Short mmCIF file of C-alpha atoms and ligand atoms in Angstrom, two decimals:
data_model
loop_
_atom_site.label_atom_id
_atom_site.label_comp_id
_atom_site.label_asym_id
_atom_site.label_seq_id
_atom_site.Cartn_x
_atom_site.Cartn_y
_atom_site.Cartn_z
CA UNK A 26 24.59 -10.80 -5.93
CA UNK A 27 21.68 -8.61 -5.00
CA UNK A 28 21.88 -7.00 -8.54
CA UNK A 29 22.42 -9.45 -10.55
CA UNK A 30 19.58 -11.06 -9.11
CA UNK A 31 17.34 -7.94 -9.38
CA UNK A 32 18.68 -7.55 -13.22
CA UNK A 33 17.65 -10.93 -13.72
CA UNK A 34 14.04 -10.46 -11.74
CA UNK A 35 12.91 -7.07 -14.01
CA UNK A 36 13.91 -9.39 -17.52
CA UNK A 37 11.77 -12.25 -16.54
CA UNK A 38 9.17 -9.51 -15.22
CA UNK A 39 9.38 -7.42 -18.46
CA UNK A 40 8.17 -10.54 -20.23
CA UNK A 41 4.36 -10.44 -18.71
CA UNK A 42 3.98 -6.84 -19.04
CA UNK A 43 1.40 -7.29 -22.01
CA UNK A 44 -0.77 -9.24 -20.22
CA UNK A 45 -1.82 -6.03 -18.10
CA UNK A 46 -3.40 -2.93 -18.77
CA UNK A 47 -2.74 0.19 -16.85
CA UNK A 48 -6.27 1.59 -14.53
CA UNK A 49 -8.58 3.85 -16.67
CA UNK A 50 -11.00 4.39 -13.82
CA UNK A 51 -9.38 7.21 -12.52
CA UNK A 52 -8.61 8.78 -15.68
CA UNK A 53 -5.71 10.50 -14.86
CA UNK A 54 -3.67 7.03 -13.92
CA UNK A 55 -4.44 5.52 -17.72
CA UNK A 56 -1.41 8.51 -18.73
CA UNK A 57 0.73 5.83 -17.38
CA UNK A 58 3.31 4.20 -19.37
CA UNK A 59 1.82 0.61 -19.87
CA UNK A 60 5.50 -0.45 -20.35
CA UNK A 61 7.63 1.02 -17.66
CA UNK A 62 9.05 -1.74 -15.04
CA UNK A 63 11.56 -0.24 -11.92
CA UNK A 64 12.26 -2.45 -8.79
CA UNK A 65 14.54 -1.24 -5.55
CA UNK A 66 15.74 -3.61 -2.42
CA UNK A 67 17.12 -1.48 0.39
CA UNK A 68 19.35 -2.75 2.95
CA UNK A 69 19.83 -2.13 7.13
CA UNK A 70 23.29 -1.33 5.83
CA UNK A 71 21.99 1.87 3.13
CA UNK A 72 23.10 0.15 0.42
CA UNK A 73 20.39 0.40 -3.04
CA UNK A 74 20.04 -2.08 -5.49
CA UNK A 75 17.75 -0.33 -8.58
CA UNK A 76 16.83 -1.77 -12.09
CA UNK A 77 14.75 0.14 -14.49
CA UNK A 78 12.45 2.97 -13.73
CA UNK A 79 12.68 3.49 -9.93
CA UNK A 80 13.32 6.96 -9.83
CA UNK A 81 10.15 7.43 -11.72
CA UNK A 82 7.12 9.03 -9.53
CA UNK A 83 3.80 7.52 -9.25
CA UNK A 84 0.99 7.46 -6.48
CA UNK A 85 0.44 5.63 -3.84
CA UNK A 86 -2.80 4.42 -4.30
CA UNK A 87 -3.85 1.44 -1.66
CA UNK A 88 -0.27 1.76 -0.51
CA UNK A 89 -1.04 4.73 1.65
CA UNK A 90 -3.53 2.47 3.72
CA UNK A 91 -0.48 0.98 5.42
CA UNK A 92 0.51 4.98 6.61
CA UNK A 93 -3.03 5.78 7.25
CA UNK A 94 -3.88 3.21 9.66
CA UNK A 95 -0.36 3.45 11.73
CA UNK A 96 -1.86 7.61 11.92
CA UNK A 97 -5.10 6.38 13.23
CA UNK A 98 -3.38 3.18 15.21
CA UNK A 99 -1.07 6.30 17.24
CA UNK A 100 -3.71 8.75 17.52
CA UNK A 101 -6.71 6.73 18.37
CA UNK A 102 -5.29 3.81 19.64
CA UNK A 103 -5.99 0.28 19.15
CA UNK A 104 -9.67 -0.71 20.56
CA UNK A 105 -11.50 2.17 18.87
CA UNK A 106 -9.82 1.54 15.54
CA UNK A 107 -10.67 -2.15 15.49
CA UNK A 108 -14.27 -1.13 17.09
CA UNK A 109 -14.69 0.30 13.63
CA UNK A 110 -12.98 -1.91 11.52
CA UNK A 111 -12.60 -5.46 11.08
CA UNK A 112 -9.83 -8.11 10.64
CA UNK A 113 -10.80 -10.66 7.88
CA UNK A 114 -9.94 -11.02 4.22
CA UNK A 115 -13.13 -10.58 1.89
CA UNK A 116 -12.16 -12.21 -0.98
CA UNK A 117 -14.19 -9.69 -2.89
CA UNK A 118 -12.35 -6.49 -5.14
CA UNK A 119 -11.05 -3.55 -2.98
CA UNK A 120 -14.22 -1.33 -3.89
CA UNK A 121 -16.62 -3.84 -3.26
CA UNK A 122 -19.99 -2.26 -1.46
CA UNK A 123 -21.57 -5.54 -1.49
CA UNK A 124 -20.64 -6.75 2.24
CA UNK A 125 -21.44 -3.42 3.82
CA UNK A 126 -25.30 -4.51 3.51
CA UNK A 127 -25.02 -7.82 3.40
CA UNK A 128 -22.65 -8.56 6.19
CA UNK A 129 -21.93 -5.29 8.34
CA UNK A 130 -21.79 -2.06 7.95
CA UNK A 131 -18.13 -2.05 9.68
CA UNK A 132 -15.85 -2.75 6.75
CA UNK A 133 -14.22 -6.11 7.16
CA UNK A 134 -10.38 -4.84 7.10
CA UNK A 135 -8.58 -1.35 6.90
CA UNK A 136 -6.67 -2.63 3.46
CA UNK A 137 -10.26 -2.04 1.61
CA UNK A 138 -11.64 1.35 0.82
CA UNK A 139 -14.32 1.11 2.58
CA UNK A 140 -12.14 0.04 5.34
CA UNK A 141 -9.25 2.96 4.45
CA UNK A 142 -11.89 5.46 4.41
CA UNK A 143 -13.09 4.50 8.32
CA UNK A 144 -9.42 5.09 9.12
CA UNK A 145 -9.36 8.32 7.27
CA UNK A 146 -11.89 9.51 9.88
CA UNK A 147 -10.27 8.09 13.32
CA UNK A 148 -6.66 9.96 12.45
CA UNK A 149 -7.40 12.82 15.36
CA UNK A 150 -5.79 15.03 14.09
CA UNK A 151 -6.91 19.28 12.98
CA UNK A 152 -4.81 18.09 10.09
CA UNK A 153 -4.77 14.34 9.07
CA UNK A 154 -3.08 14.84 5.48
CA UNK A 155 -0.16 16.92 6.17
CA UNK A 156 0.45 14.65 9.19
CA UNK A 157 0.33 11.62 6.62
CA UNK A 158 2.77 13.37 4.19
CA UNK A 159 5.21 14.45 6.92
CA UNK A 160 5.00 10.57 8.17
CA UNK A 161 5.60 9.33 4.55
CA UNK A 162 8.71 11.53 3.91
CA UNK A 163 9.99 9.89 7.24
CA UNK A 164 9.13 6.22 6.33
CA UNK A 165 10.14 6.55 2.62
CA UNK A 166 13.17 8.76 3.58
CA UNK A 167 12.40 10.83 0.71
CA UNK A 168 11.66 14.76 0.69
CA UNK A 169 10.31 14.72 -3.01
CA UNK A 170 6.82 13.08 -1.61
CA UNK A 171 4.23 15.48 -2.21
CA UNK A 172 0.85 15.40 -3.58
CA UNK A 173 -0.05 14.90 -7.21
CA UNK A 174 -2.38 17.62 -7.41
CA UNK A 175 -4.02 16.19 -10.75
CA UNK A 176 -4.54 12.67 -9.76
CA UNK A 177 -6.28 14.09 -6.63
CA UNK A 178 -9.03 15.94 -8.46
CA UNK A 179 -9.34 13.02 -11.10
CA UNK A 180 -9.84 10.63 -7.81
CA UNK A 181 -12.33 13.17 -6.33
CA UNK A 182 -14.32 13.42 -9.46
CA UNK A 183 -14.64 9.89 -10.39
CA UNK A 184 -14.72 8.65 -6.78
CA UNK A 185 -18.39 7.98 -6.58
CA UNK A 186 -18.58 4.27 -5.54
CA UNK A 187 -16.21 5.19 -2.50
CA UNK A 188 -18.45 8.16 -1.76
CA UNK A 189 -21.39 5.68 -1.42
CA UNK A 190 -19.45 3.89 0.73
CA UNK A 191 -18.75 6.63 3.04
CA UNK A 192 -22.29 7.94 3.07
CA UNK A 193 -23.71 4.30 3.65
CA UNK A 194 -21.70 3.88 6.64
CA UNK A 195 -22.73 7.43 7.91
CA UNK A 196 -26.42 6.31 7.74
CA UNK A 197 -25.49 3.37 10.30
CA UNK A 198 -22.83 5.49 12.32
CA UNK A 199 -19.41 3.38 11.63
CA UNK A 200 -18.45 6.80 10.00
CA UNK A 201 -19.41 10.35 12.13
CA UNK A 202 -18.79 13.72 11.56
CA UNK A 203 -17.92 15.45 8.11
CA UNK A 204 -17.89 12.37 5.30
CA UNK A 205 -16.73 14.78 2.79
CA UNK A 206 -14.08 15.52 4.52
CA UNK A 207 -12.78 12.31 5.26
CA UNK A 208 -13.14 11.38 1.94
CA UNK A 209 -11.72 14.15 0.99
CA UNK A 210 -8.13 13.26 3.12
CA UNK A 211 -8.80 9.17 1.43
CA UNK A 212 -8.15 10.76 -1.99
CA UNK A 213 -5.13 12.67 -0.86
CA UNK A 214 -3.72 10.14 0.77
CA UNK A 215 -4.23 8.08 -2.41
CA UNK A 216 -2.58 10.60 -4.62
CA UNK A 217 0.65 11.19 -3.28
CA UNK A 218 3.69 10.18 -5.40
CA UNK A 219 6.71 7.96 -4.35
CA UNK A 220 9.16 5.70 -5.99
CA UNK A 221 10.10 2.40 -6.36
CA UNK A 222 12.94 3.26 -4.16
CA UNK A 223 10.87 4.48 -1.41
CA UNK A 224 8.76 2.06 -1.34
CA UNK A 225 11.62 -0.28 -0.41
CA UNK A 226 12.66 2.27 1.86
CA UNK A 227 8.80 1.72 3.39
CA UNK A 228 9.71 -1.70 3.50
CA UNK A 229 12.97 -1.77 5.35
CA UNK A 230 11.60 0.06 8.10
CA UNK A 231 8.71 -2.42 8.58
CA UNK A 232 10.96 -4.85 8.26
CA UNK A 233 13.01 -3.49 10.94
CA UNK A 234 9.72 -3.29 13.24
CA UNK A 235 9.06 0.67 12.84
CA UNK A 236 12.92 1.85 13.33
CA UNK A 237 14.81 3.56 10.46
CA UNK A 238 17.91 1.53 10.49
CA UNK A 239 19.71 4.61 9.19
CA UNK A 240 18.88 7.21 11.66
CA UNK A 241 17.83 4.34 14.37
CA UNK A 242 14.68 6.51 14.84
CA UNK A 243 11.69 4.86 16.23
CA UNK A 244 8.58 5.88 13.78
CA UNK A 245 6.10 3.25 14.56
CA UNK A 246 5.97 0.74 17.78
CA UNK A 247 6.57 -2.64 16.69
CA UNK A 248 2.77 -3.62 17.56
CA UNK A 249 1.63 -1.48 15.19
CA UNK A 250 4.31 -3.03 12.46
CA UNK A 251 3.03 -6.04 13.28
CA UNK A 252 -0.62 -5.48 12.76
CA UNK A 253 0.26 -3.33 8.99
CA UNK A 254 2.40 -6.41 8.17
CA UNK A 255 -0.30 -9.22 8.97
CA UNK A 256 -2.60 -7.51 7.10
CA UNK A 257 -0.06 -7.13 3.93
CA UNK A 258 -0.13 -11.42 4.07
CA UNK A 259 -3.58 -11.31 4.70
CA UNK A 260 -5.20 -8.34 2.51
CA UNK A 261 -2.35 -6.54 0.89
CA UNK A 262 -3.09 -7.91 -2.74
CA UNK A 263 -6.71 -7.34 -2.86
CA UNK A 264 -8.56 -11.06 -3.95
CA UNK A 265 -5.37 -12.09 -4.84
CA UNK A 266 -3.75 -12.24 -1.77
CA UNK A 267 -3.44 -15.93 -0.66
CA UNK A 268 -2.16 -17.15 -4.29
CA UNK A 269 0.41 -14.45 -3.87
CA UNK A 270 1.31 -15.79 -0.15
CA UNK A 271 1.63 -18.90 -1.19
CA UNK A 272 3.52 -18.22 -4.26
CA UNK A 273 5.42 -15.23 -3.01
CA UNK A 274 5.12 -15.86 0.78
CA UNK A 275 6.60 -11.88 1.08
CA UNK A 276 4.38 -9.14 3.63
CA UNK A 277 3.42 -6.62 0.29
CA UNK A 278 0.53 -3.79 -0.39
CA UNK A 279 -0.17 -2.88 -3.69
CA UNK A 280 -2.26 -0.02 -5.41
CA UNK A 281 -3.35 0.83 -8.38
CA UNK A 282 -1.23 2.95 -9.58
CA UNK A 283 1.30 0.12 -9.96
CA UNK A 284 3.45 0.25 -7.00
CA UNK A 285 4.10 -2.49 -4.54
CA UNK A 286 5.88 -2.54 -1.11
CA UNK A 287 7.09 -5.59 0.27
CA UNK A 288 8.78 -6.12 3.32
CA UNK A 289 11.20 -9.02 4.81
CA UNK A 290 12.24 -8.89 8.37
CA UNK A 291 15.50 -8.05 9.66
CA UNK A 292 16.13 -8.33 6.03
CA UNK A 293 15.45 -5.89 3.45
CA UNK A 294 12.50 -3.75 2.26
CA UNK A 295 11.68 -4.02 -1.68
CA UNK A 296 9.67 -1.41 -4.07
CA UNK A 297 8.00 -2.19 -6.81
CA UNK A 298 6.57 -0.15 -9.84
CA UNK A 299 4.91 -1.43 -13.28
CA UNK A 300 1.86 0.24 -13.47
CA UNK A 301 0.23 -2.37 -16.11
CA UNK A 302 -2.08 -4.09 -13.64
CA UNK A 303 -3.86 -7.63 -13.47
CA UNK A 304 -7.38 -7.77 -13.75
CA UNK A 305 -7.56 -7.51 -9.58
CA UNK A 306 -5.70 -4.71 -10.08
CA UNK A 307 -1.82 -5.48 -9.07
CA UNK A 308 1.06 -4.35 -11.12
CA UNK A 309 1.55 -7.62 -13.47
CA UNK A 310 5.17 -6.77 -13.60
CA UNK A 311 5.67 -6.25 -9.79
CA UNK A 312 3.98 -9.21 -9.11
CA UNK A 313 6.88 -11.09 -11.27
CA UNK A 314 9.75 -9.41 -9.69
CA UNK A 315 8.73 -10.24 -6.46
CA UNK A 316 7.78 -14.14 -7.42
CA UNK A 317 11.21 -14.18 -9.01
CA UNK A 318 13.05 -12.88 -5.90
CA UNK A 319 11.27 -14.83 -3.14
CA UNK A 320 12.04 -18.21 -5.59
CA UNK A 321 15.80 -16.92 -5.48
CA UNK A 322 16.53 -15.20 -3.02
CA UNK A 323 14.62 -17.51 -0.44
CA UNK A 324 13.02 -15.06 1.03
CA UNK A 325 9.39 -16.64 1.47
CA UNK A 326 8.42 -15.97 5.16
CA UNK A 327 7.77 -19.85 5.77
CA UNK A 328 11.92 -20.54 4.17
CA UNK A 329 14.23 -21.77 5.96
CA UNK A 330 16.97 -19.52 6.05
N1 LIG B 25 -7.77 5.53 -4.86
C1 LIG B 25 -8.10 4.19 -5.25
C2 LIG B 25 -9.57 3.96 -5.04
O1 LIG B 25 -10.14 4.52 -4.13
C3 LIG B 25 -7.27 3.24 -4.45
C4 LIG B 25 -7.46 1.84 -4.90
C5 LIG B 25 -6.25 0.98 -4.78
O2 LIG B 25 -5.11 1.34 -5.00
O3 LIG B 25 -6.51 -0.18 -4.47
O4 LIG B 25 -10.19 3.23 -5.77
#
């Protein structure tokens, strides 16, 4: 059933595909096949359902927020993470600098960048990216992950509007010590490559409140799953991210390199990749796959089941 219904998910998907356009601002992403569609679900039982290109590697993009603030969650616990960053939705797009001035300098979520970048700097760690790779081996169960050295130096050259960000919230002392590099671990964290099927790996564990059902290893507490998965309802699709509860209903993070994990407790975890994005910048065909699966497979977190 799962397969047929996944089969049936990535044809309607495949349909909107021209309607996006894959992300030129970091020019090494635009090298992305426009066309390529791959979806995974992943079972408590270790069974794989896969359609399309989910083998293929791709980074993480905004995905890695969800790793980065469980690191900063376990190392600097919860009151000086959240006395840094906030808890609301902006409505605004994920590299927005306006409310930093405007509003507060303390970014209004972690699922931002300017938000992702504050976390970057409470992981307390002597080494905050290999802790974040190790960690996303673990949660994606999947010993390819490793940093896309290219994508890194195209993020760090063309990252200037999240440098700004970083320096502005130096100047009012959200962000201390070395800016650079924290920055410097955001654009790592950014660039390392998964797949679609570890993504839905990501996704069973949160589903299953931190514990790989496989190994029955405990990798997050379930607090902290339940703060990363409130925020995937609340912020997890950038400015798009009440139509998509409402019309997906499914905890997901996207990023803009066209992958999107989505998870459903006790039930199954799901990965995404079409890296043709909507003008918010979510995978267009991901989007559809997971729209056709909640509608199908009930699986909208307000369903009755
Ligand atoms: N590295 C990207 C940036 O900083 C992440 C954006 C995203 O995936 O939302 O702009």
């Amino acid at each position: 059933m799962y397969q047929q219904e996944l089969n049936a998910a990535c044809d309607y998907a495949h349909s909107f595909l021209y309607q996006g356009a894959v992300a030129t601002y970091i020019p090494q992403l635009s090298l992305a096949d426009p066309g390529a569609l791959g979806a995974c679900i992943a079972l408590p039982t270790g069974e794989h359902f896969c359609c399309g290109d989910c083998e293929t590697r791709f980074t993480m993009q905004s995905i890695s927020k969800l790793v980065s603030l469980i690191l900063a969650l376990q190392t600097s616990g919860y009151s000086k993470v959240f006395s840094k960053v906030g808890m609301e939705p902006t409505g605004d797009p994920f590299n927005s600098i306006i409310k930093l001035e405007t509003m507060s300098a303390k970014p209004s979520n972690p699922m931002i960048n300017a938000g992702a970048i504050v976390i970057s700097s409470l992981i307390d760690s002597p080494t905050p990216f290999e802790d974040m790779l190790e960690f996303t081996k673990k949660l994606t169960m999947d010993e390819g992950v490793a940093l896309d050295e290219k994508v890194y130096l195209s993020e760090k050259n063309a990252g200037m509007r999240n440098r700004a960000m970083a320096y502005f919230m130096m100047s009012e002392g959200i962000i201390e010590g070395d800016a650079e590099s924290y920055l410097d671990t955001y654009f790592k964290m950014c660039s390392v490559g998964v797949t679609a099927r570890g993504l839905a790996n990501l996704g069973l564990v949160l589903a299953n409140d931190g514990v790989d059902p496989h190994t029955g290893e405990r990798l997050a507490e379930d607090w902290m799953v339940r703060i990363v998965k409130t925020f995937m309802v609340t912020c997890g699709l950038y400015d798009s991210s009440g139509e998509f509860a409402v019309k997906v209903g499914i905890p997901s993070k996207s990023g803009v390199g066209g992958g999107i994990v989505s998870s459903v407790s006790d039930l199954m975890g799901i990965g995404t990749y079409a890296p043709a994005l909507d003008k918010k910048g979510n995978s267009v065909g991901g989007v559809r796959v997971l729209e056709y699966l909640s509608q199908n497979l009930n699986l909208h977190m307000f369903a009755k089941r």
